[in-house]
Coordinates of C-alpha atoms and ligand atoms in Angstrom, one line a residue:
M319 CA 33.7 37.4 68.8
N320 CA 35.1 40.2 70.6
H321 CA 37.6 42.6 68.7
E322 CA 41.2 41.8 69.3
D323 CA 42.7 44.9 67.6
G324 CA 44.5 45.9 70.8
R325 CA 42.4 48.8 71.4
P326 CA 40.3 48.5 74.6
R327 CA 36.5 48.9 74.0
W328 CA 35.6 50.0 77.4
W329 CA 31.8 50.0 76.6
H330 CA 32.0 46.2 76.1
G331 CA 30.0 44.8 79.0
A332 CA 29.9 48.3 80.6
A333 CA 27.0 50.3 82.4
L334 CA 26.4 53.6 81.4
Y335 CA 24.3 56.0 83.2
Q336 CA 22.1 58.6 81.8
L337 CA 22.2 61.6 83.9
Y338 CA 19.8 64.4 83.7
V339 CA 21.8 67.3 84.7
R340 CA 19.1 69.9 85.4
S341 CA 17.5 67.3 87.7
W342 CA 20.5 65.7 89.4
L343 CA 21.7 68.1 92.1
D344 CA 21.3 71.8 92.6
T345 CA 24.5 73.1 94.3
D346 CA 23.9 76.8 93.5
G347 CA 20.3 77.1 94.8
D348 CA 18.6 78.2 91.6
G349 CA 16.3 75.1 91.3
F350 CA 18.3 73.6 88.4
G351 CA 20.7 71.0 88.8
D352 CA 24.3 71.7 87.6
L353 CA 27.8 70.6 86.9
G354 CA 28.9 71.2 90.4
G355 CA 26.2 68.7 91.3
V356 CA 27.4 66.0 88.9
I357 CA 30.9 66.5 90.5
A358 CA 29.4 66.3 94.0
R359 CA 27.9 63.0 93.3
L360 CA 30.7 61.3 91.3
D361 CA 31.6 59.4 94.4
Y362 CA 28.0 57.9 94.4
L363 CA 28.2 56.8 90.8
S364 CA 31.6 55.2 91.6
W365 CA 30.0 53.3 94.5
L366 CA 27.1 52.3 92.3
G367 CA 29.5 50.8 90.1
V368 CA 28.7 52.4 86.6
D369 CA 31.5 52.8 84.0
G370 CA 30.5 55.9 82.3
I371 CA 28.0 58.7 82.4
W372 CA 26.0 60.5 79.7
L373 CA 25.2 63.9 80.6
S374 CA 21.9 65.2 79.0
P375 CA 22.7 68.5 77.0
T376 CA 25.1 70.8 78.6
M377 CA 25.7 73.3 75.8
P378 CA 24.3 77.0 75.7
S379 CA 20.7 76.9 74.7
P380 CA 17.4 79.1 74.9
D381 CA 15.9 75.9 76.2
E382 CA 13.0 75.7 74.0
D383 CA 13.7 72.0 74.2
W384 CA 15.7 71.9 77.3
G385 CA 19.1 71.9 75.8
Y386 CA 18.3 69.9 72.5
D387 CA 18.3 73.4 70.8
V388 CA 21.9 74.3 70.9
S389 CA 23.1 77.8 70.4
D390 CA 26.8 77.0 70.8
Y391 CA 28.3 73.7 70.3
L392 CA 31.7 74.7 71.8
G393 CA 30.3 76.0 75.2
V394 CA 28.8 75.2 78.6
H395 CA 25.2 76.4 79.5
P396 CA 25.8 79.1 82.0
E397 CA 22.9 77.9 84.1
L398 CA 24.6 74.6 84.3
G399 CA 28.2 75.9 85.0
T400 CA 31.4 76.9 83.3
M401 CA 34.0 75.4 81.0
D402 CA 36.3 75.0 83.9
E403 CA 33.7 73.0 85.9
M404 CA 33.3 70.8 82.7
D405 CA 37.1 70.2 82.5
R406 CA 37.1 69.5 86.3
L407 CA 34.0 67.2 86.1
I408 CA 36.0 65.1 83.3
A409 CA 39.2 65.1 85.3
E410 CA 37.3 64.1 88.6
A411 CA 35.4 61.5 86.7
G412 CA 38.6 60.1 85.3
K413 CA 40.1 59.8 88.7
R414 CA 37.3 57.4 89.5
G415 CA 37.5 55.4 86.4
L416 CA 34.3 57.1 85.1
R417 CA 34.0 58.2 81.3
V418 CA 32.0 61.1 80.4
L419 CA 29.8 61.3 77.3
L420 CA 28.1 64.4 76.1
D421 CA 24.7 64.9 74.3
L422 CA 25.6 65.9 70.7
V423 CA 22.6 67.4 68.7
P424 CA 23.4 67.4 65.0
N425 CA 20.1 67.3 63.4
H426 CA 19.2 70.9 64.2
T427 CA 20.3 73.9 66.0
S428 CA 18.4 76.6 67.9
S429 CA 17.1 79.2 65.8
A430 CA 19.2 81.5 68.2
H431 CA 22.4 79.8 67.0
P432 CA 24.5 82.3 64.9
W433 CA 24.4 80.0 61.9
F434 CA 20.6 80.3 61.7
V435 CA 20.6 84.0 62.6
D436 CA 23.0 84.5 59.7
A437 CA 20.9 82.2 57.4
A438 CA 17.6 84.1 58.1
A439 CA 19.5 87.4 57.4
G440 CA 19.1 86.8 53.6
R441 CA 19.1 84.5 50.8
D442 CA 22.9 85.1 50.1
S443 CA 23.9 84.9 53.6
A444 CA 27.0 82.9 54.2
H445 CA 25.0 80.2 56.4
R446 CA 21.9 80.2 54.3
D447 CA 22.5 76.6 53.2
F448 CA 23.4 75.3 56.5
Y449 CA 19.6 74.9 56.8
V450 CA 16.9 73.4 54.7
W451 CA 15.0 76.3 53.0
A452 CA 12.3 75.7 50.3
D453 CA 9.8 77.7 48.2
P454 CA 6.2 77.5 49.0
G455 CA 3.9 74.7 47.4
P456 CA 0.8 75.6 45.4
G457 CA -1.2 78.4 47.0
G458 CA 1.6 79.2 49.3
A459 CA 1.3 75.9 51.1
P460 CA 4.3 74.1 52.8
P461 CA 6.7 72.6 50.3
N462 CA 5.5 69.0 51.1
N463 CA 3.5 67.0 53.8
W464 CA 6.1 66.6 56.5
L465 CA 4.8 66.8 59.9
N466 CA 7.1 67.6 63.1
A467 CA 7.2 66.0 66.4
T468 CA 4.1 67.8 67.6
G469 CA 2.1 66.8 64.7
S470 CA 2.2 70.3 63.1
P471 CA 3.7 71.0 59.6
A472 CA 7.5 70.6 59.8
W473 CA 7.8 73.9 57.9
T474 CA 7.6 77.4 59.0
W475 CA 7.3 80.5 56.6
H476 CA 10.0 82.9 56.9
E477 CA 8.5 86.1 55.6
P478 CA 11.8 88.3 55.4
T479 CA 13.3 85.9 52.7
K480 CA 9.9 84.6 51.6
Q481 CA 10.8 80.8 52.0
Y482 CA 9.9 78.0 54.3
Y483 CA 12.6 76.4 56.6
L484 CA 12.4 72.9 58.0
H485 CA 12.2 71.8 61.5
N486 CA 11.4 68.3 62.3
F487 CA 10.8 69.5 66.0
L488 CA 9.9 72.9 67.3
P489 CA 9.9 75.9 64.9
S490 CA 12.8 76.9 67.2
Q491 CA 14.8 74.0 66.2
P492 CA 15.6 74.5 62.4
D493 CA 17.1 71.3 60.7
L494 CA 20.6 71.4 59.5
N495 CA 21.1 70.7 55.8
W496 CA 23.6 67.7 55.8
W497 CA 23.9 68.0 52.0
Q498 CA 26.3 71.1 52.5
P499 CA 29.9 69.9 53.1
R500 CA 30.6 72.9 55.5
V501 CA 28.1 71.5 57.9
H502 CA 30.1 68.3 58.1
Q503 CA 33.2 70.4 58.7
A504 CA 31.7 72.4 61.4
F505 CA 30.7 69.2 63.2
D506 CA 34.3 67.4 62.6
E507 CA 35.5 70.5 64.6
V508 CA 32.9 70.0 67.4
L509 CA 33.8 66.4 67.7
R510 CA 37.5 67.2 68.0
F511 CA 37.1 70.1 70.4
W512 CA 35.2 67.9 72.9
F513 CA 37.4 64.7 72.3
D514 CA 40.5 67.0 72.9
R515 CA 39.1 68.1 76.1
G516 CA 38.9 64.5 77.3
V517 CA 35.2 63.6 76.5
A518 CA 35.0 59.9 76.1
G519 CA 32.2 60.1 73.4
F520 CA 28.8 61.3 72.5
R521 CA 25.3 60.1 72.7
I522 CA 24.1 61.5 69.2
D523 CA 20.7 62.9 69.2
V524 CA 18.1 62.0 66.5
A525 CA 20.9 59.8 64.8
N526 CA 18.8 58.5 62.2
G527 CA 17.7 62.0 61.2
L528 CA 20.3 64.2 59.6
Y529 CA 19.9 63.9 55.9
K530 CA 16.6 64.7 54.3
D531 CA 15.5 63.7 50.9
A532 CA 17.2 65.9 48.3
E533 CA 14.0 66.2 46.2
L534 CA 11.9 66.8 49.7
R535 CA 9.4 64.2 48.5
D536 CA 6.2 63.5 50.5
N537 CA 6.3 61.0 53.4
P538 CA 4.1 57.9 52.7
A539 CA 1.0 57.2 54.9
E540 CA 1.9 54.9 57.7
T541 CA -0.6 51.9 58.4
G542 CA 1.3 50.2 61.0
A543 CA 0.8 50.8 64.9
G544 CA 3.2 51.8 67.6
P545 CA 5.6 54.5 68.1
L546 CA 8.3 53.2 66.0
A547 CA 5.9 52.8 63.0
G548 CA 5.7 56.4 62.5
K549 CA 4.4 59.7 63.7
F550 CA 0.8 61.0 63.2
G551 CA 0.0 58.7 60.3
Q552 CA 3.3 59.1 58.3
R553 CA 6.3 57.0 57.8
P554 CA 9.4 59.4 57.8
D555 CA 11.0 57.8 54.9
Y556 CA 12.0 61.2 53.4
S557 CA 12.1 63.6 56.4
A558 CA 14.5 61.2 58.0
N559 CA 16.0 57.8 57.8
R560 CA 18.2 58.5 54.6
P561 CA 21.0 56.4 53.6
E562 CA 23.3 59.1 53.3
T563 CA 23.5 59.5 57.1
H564 CA 25.6 56.4 57.3
E565 CA 28.6 58.3 55.6
V566 CA 28.5 61.0 58.4
Y567 CA 29.1 58.1 60.9
R568 CA 31.8 56.4 59.0
R569 CA 33.5 59.8 58.9
W570 CA 32.8 60.5 62.8
R571 CA 34.2 57.1 63.5
R572 CA 37.4 57.8 61.8
I573 CA 37.7 60.9 63.9
A574 CA 36.8 58.9 67.0
D575 CA 39.2 56.1 66.4
G576 CA 42.0 58.7 65.8
Y577 CA 42.4 59.0 69.3
P578 CA 44.7 56.8 71.4
A579 CA 41.8 55.9 73.7
A580 CA 39.0 55.2 71.2
R581 CA 36.0 57.5 71.7
L582 CA 32.4 56.1 71.6
L583 CA 29.5 57.0 69.4
L584 CA 26.2 56.0 70.8
G585 CA 23.2 56.7 68.5
E586 CA 19.6 57.5 69.4
T587 CA 18.4 55.3 66.6
W588 CA 14.8 55.5 66.7
V589 CA 14.1 52.7 64.2
D590 CA 12.0 49.7 64.1
G591 CA 13.4 46.2 63.3
A592 CA 16.7 44.6 64.1
D593 CA 18.0 44.9 60.4
R594 CA 17.7 48.8 60.4
L595 CA 19.3 48.9 63.8
A596 CA 22.2 46.9 62.9
S597 CA 22.8 49.1 59.8
F598 CA 24.0 51.8 62.1
Y599 CA 26.9 49.7 63.3
G600 CA 28.0 49.3 59.6
D601 CA 30.9 47.1 59.0
D602 CA 32.3 48.1 62.4
D603 CA 32.9 51.4 60.9
E604 CA 29.8 53.5 62.0
L605 CA 28.4 53.9 65.6
Q606 CA 29.9 51.5 68.3
L607 CA 26.4 51.3 70.1
A608 CA 22.9 52.1 68.8
F609 CA 19.9 52.4 71.2
N610 CA 17.4 49.4 70.6
F611 CA 13.9 51.1 70.7
P612 CA 11.9 48.0 69.8
F613 CA 13.4 46.7 73.2
V614 CA 12.6 49.9 74.8
F615 CA 8.9 49.6 73.8
A616 CA 8.5 46.1 74.3
S617 CA 6.5 45.1 77.5
L618 CA 8.0 43.4 80.4
D619 CA 6.8 40.2 79.1
A620 CA 8.3 36.7 78.5
G621 CA 6.4 36.5 75.2
E622 CA 7.9 39.5 73.7
L623 CA 11.4 40.3 75.2
P624 CA 13.2 37.2 74.5
G625 CA 12.4 37.5 70.8
I626 CA 13.5 41.1 70.5
V627 CA 16.6 40.2 72.1
A628 CA 17.3 37.1 70.0
A629 CA 16.4 39.2 66.8
T630 CA 18.9 41.8 67.8
L631 CA 21.7 39.4 68.6
A632 CA 21.0 37.5 65.4
R633 CA 21.1 40.6 63.2
L634 CA 24.0 42.8 64.7
P635 CA 27.2 42.1 62.8
A636 CA 29.7 39.8 64.6
G637 CA 31.5 41.4 67.4
A638 CA 29.1 44.3 67.6
C639 CA 27.9 45.3 71.0
P640 CA 24.3 45.5 71.8
V641 CA 22.9 48.1 74.3
W642 CA 19.9 47.7 76.5
T643 CA 18.0 50.5 78.0
A644 CA 14.5 50.9 79.3
S645 CA 14.1 54.5 80.6
N646 CA 14.9 57.9 79.3
H647 CA 14.0 61.4 79.3
D648 CA 11.6 61.1 76.5
V649 CA 9.8 57.8 76.9
G650 CA 9.5 57.6 80.8
R651 CA 10.8 55.5 83.5
F652 CA 10.6 51.6 83.2
P653 CA 9.3 51.1 86.8
T654 CA 6.2 52.8 85.6
R655 CA 6.1 51.9 81.9
W656 CA 7.1 48.2 82.5
C657 CA 6.3 47.4 86.2
G658 CA 3.4 49.7 87.2
G659 CA 5.5 50.5 90.3
D660 CA 5.4 47.0 91.5
E661 CA 8.8 46.5 93.4
R662 CA 9.1 42.8 92.4
K663 CA 9.0 43.6 88.7
I664 CA 11.3 46.5 88.9
R665 CA 14.0 44.1 90.5
L666 CA 13.5 41.5 87.8
A667 CA 13.8 44.3 85.2
L668 CA 17.0 45.5 86.7
L669 CA 18.3 41.7 86.6
L670 CA 17.5 41.5 83.0
L671 CA 19.1 44.8 82.0
A672 CA 22.3 43.7 83.9
T673 CA 22.7 40.5 82.6
L674 CA 22.1 40.8 78.9
P675 CA 25.4 40.8 76.8
G676 CA 26.7 44.2 75.6
A677 CA 26.3 47.4 77.3
V678 CA 23.4 48.8 79.5
V679 CA 22.3 52.2 79.9
L680 CA 20.4 53.1 83.3
Y681 CA 18.6 56.3 83.5
Y682 CA 19.2 58.3 86.7
G683 CA 16.9 56.9 89.6
D684 CA 16.4 53.4 87.7
E685 CA 18.8 52.2 90.6
I686 CA 16.3 53.1 93.1
G687 CA 13.2 52.3 91.3
M688 CA 12.1 55.8 90.8
T689 CA 8.7 56.0 89.1
D690 CA 7.3 58.7 86.9
V691 CA 6.0 61.6 88.6
H692 CA 2.7 63.3 88.0
V693 CA 3.6 66.8 87.0
P694 CA 0.4 69.1 87.1
R695 CA -0.3 71.1 84.0
A696 CA 1.0 74.5 85.7
R697 CA 4.3 73.1 86.5
Q698 CA 4.9 71.2 83.1
Q699 CA 8.0 72.5 81.2
D700 CA 8.2 70.5 78.2
K701 CA 6.9 72.1 75.1
M702 CA 7.2 69.3 72.7
S703 CA 5.0 66.6 74.7
G704 CA 3.0 68.9 76.9
G705 CA -0.2 70.7 76.0
G706 CA -2.7 68.9 73.9
D707 CA -4.9 72.1 74.5
D708 CA -5.1 72.5 70.8
G709 CA -6.8 69.2 70.5
R710 CA -4.0 67.6 68.3
P711 CA -2.9 64.3 69.4
R712 CA 0.3 63.9 71.0
F713 CA 3.0 61.7 69.7
E714 CA 2.4 58.2 71.3
G715 CA 6.1 57.4 71.6
W716 CA 6.3 60.0 74.5
Q717 CA 3.1 58.7 76.2
G718 CA 2.2 61.9 77.8
S719 CA 4.3 64.9 79.0
R720 CA 8.0 64.1 79.2
D721 CA 8.2 66.1 82.3
R722 CA 7.1 63.1 84.4
A723 CA 10.5 61.4 84.0
R724 CA 12.7 64.5 84.3
T725 CA 11.9 65.3 87.9
P726 CA 14.7 65.8 90.6
M727 CA 16.6 62.8 91.7
Q728 CA 15.3 61.6 95.0
W729 CA 18.4 61.8 97.2
D730 CA 16.8 61.7 100.9
G731 CA 13.4 61.7 102.2
S732 CA 13.1 65.5 102.9
P733 CA 10.3 67.2 101.0
G734 CA 12.7 68.7 98.6
A735 CA 14.3 65.2 98.1
G736 CA 17.5 66.5 98.9
F737 CA 17.8 68.1 95.4
T738 CA 18.5 71.7 96.1
A739 CA 20.8 73.6 98.3
G740 CA 18.4 76.5 98.1
I741 CA 15.1 77.4 99.3
V742 CA 13.8 77.7 95.8
T743 CA 11.2 75.7 94.3
P744 CA 12.9 73.0 92.1
W745 CA 12.1 73.5 88.3
L746 CA 10.1 70.4 88.4
P747 CA 8.3 68.9 91.6
P748 CA 10.1 65.9 93.1
G749 CA 8.2 62.8 93.6
D750 CA 7.4 60.7 96.6
S751 CA 10.9 61.0 98.0
A752 CA 9.7 59.9 101.5
T753 CA 9.1 56.5 100.1
V754 CA 11.9 56.1 97.4
N755 CA 15.2 57.8 98.0
V756 CA 19.0 57.0 98.0
A757 CA 19.8 57.8 101.5
D758 CA 17.4 55.0 102.9
Q759 CA 18.2 52.5 100.4
R760 CA 21.9 52.9 100.6
A761 CA 21.5 52.1 104.3
D762 CA 19.7 48.9 103.3
P763 CA 21.6 46.3 101.4
G764 CA 18.2 44.6 100.5
S765 CA 16.9 47.5 98.8
V766 CA 16.4 48.1 95.0
L767 CA 19.6 50.1 95.2
G768 CA 21.5 47.4 96.9
L769 CA 20.4 44.8 94.4
C770 CA 21.2 47.1 91.5
R771 CA 24.6 47.7 92.9
E772 CA 25.3 44.0 93.4
L773 CA 24.0 43.3 89.8
L774 CA 26.4 45.8 88.4
R775 CA 29.3 44.3 90.6
I776 CA 28.5 40.9 89.1
R777 CA 28.2 42.3 85.7
R778 CA 31.6 44.0 85.8
A779 CA 33.4 40.9 87.1
E780 CA 31.6 38.6 84.6
F781 CA 31.1 40.7 81.4
G782 CA 33.7 43.6 81.9
G783 CA 35.5 44.4 78.6
Q784 CA 33.7 41.8 76.5
V785 CA 30.5 41.1 74.8
V786 CA 29.7 37.6 76.3
G787 CA 27.8 35.0 74.5
Y788 CA 24.1 34.6 74.9
Q789 CA 22.2 31.3 74.5
P790 CA 18.7 31.1 75.2
L791 CA 17.3 28.1 77.1
A792 CA 13.9 26.6 76.7
A793 CA 11.4 28.0 79.2
P794 CA 7.7 27.5 80.1
P795 CA 5.2 30.2 79.2
G796 CA 5.8 33.1 81.6
G797 CA 9.5 32.2 82.0
W798 CA 12.7 33.3 80.3
A799 CA 16.0 31.5 80.8
Y800 CA 19.2 32.0 79.2
R801 CA 23.0 31.8 79.7
A802 CA 25.2 34.8 79.1
G803 CA 28.8 34.1 79.6
D804 CA 29.3 31.7 82.6
L805 CA 26.1 32.8 84.0
T806 CA 22.5 31.4 83.7
V807 CA 19.5 33.6 84.4
L808 CA 16.2 32.5 85.2
A809 CA 13.3 34.7 85.4
N810 CA 9.8 34.3 86.3
F811 CA 7.3 36.8 84.4
S812 CA 4.2 35.5 85.9
D813 CA 2.0 35.7 88.9
R814 CA 2.5 32.0 89.7
P815 CA 5.3 30.1 90.9
V816 CA 7.3 28.3 88.0
A817 CA 9.5 25.3 88.5
C818 CA 12.6 25.1 86.4
Q819 CA 15.9 23.1 86.2
D820 CA 18.5 24.0 88.5
P821 CA 21.5 25.5 86.7
G822 CA 23.7 23.6 88.9
G823 CA 26.1 26.3 90.0
P824 CA 25.8 28.6 93.1
V825 CA 22.8 31.1 93.0
L826 CA 24.9 34.6 93.0
L827 CA 21.8 36.6 93.4
S828 CA 18.0 36.4 93.7
T829 CA 15.7 39.5 93.1
T830 CA 13.7 38.3 96.2
G831 CA 16.8 38.1 98.5
A832 CA 15.6 34.5 99.0
A833 CA 16.8 31.5 97.2
P834 CA 14.5 29.7 95.1
A835 CA 12.7 27.0 96.8
A836 CA 13.6 23.5 95.9
G837 CA 11.2 21.6 93.6
D838 CA 10.9 18.1 92.7
G839 CA 14.0 16.3 91.8
A840 CA 16.7 18.8 90.6
G841 CA 14.3 21.5 90.0
L842 CA 13.9 25.0 91.5
V843 CA 10.7 26.9 91.9
L844 CA 10.8 30.7 91.2
A845 CA 8.2 32.8 93.2
P846 CA 6.2 35.1 91.2
W847 CA 8.3 37.7 89.4
Q848 CA 11.5 36.3 90.9
G849 CA 14.8 36.3 89.0
I850 CA 18.1 34.6 89.8
V851 CA 21.5 34.7 88.6
A852 CA 23.4 31.6 88.9
R853 CA 26.8 30.4 87.9
T854 CA 26.4 27.6 85.2
A855 CA 27.9 24.4 86.2
D856 CA 29.0 21.7 83.8
A857 CA 27.6 23.7 81.0
G858 CA 29.9 22.6 78.2
P859 CA 31.5 25.1 76.1
R860 CA 30.4 28.7 77.0
P861 CA 28.1 30.4 74.2
E862 CA 30.3 32.2 71.9
A863 CA 30.0 35.8 71.8
G864 CA 28.2 37.1 68.9
Q865 CA 26.8 33.6 68.3
R866 CA 23.3 33.7 66.6
P867 CA 20.9 32.1 68.7
A868 CA 19.3 30.6 65.8
A869 CA 22.5 29.1 64.7
A870 CA 23.0 26.9 67.7
S871 CA 24.6 23.8 67.1
A872 CA 22.8 20.5 67.5
A873 CA 24.8 19.7 70.7
T874 CA 23.9 23.1 72.3
A875 CA 20.2 22.5 71.1
A876 CA 20.4 19.0 72.9
R877 CA 21.9 20.5 75.9
T878 CA 19.3 23.3 75.9
K879 CA 16.4 20.9 75.9
E880 CA 18.0 18.9 78.4
R881 CA 18.0 22.0 80.7
A882 CA 14.6 23.0 79.9
W883 CA 12.3 24.3 82.5
S884 CA 9.2 22.2 83.5
T885 CA 6.1 23.5 85.0
Ligands
LIG50 C1 15.8 63.5 70.8 C2 15.8 63.9 72.2 C3 14.6 64.5 72.7 C4 14.5 65.9 71.9 C5 14.5 65.7 70.5 C6 14.8 66.8 69.7 O1 14.6 62.6 70.6 O2 16.1 62.6 73.0 O3 14.7 65.0 74.0 O4 13.3 66.7 72.1 O5 15.5 64.8 70.1 O6 16.2 67.2 69.8

């Protein structure tokens, strides 16, 4: 079911693009990308066919965590540009039909934010309770067992006022106290300030964080494995993931919906399980999009991904829009994580991302198959994930230094990758731009970039403005087959050829560029790691949007069986 309330939900079926501003294009020659660089390449993004861009943090910051430590929510980081440039960026993007989302960091501020500076000035200061302060535990120990994202205690002792303050990330990122109503009011103003400037929405950092347990109870031990199970042996039941956070999103949603062109709230919902993910959509009154980390952390495997997709679609409220992504600035790039740099797999992964119902978020460079870059220790910039010198384990969700996926966009084959206008050393070293770059791939329609662009074109034509229905089809081991709207997707996740039923309609795209070979009878044979998108012929009723795969009708099940693959 799609919403028929007369308000266009432009993110339905849309392709968003996460653009790490510092690494996109440096137009002022200081070695950092900037807003001028974003403006200069809007035509590229429009050519690529995305519908909106999410800019990594653009607000003033001491950059202890590269912008995720905000010192002014109503400004533009001077290293990246000016407010005039931001206004121009939004206007120029708008002329090309591109929406602009900003990164909003409500879980914590920078310790340089005036609120925290004031809060630290004394126990009676006006902003003291904007943050989470607590008396020491027995013997002067931290108030509880919470650990931060580096595995250290999440509390820092503040000698002048003789209390600890909470920071679930670095000590320079004190957590805000969402039990304080004035924090809500402050963020209401932040939202309105940017919405009024034409920002189309926000990606909300640490969206499942915000509220902390009022009694500051110890987190329980975590026995499960994997990055979503917890961190450093703890399950963050009390330091994050509190039910009160949902009320924040209901409030923000009312603000977002108060604009004639509804604004989008996209949450970084770092939670396990489709039910918990679904809770962030509320009753269509919280976030409109919530990132799906079980999907991110799955492997590119036909035994794993289809189950996650089915579970997601089964659990999201009717009409909700799922969002699929595989790379970001924290977890690394899918061409490395999922594909080990194998171009066949990169093409197949792009096909999946582009043909699942809902919204897709590409990370800059995904479209050319950019892989992670080895950044030598001496050049690493990230304080949160780097180091390891102290012998502490690093958070496994980041799988190494996050710098590896934050290197300059590879625009051309020159040694500097076409990233900087200056003769300076870029802030992070570019990867192998001689082999993988936009200029070469743009000249070759058969390239990964050409494939990605064609996928986005098909996606927009078929899915634009809706959440199309999804119907899994039976597939042999190593294969995944599904209908999405009027399309049928067949994908071979194995090293051997796989035979399948012909979807009947014309093949619109093949990841290898070649049509699948004819098999016995009405079958097709997909080459190893080949995927195709075909139009479904004679498919009966289209799968209904929001349909739960498990609830498929007997007739659909019979049809599915009939169309089953055979090996
Ligand atoms: C989110 C961001 C990450 C940042 C952290 C703290 O997870 O994606 O980059 O370090 O929050 O703000």
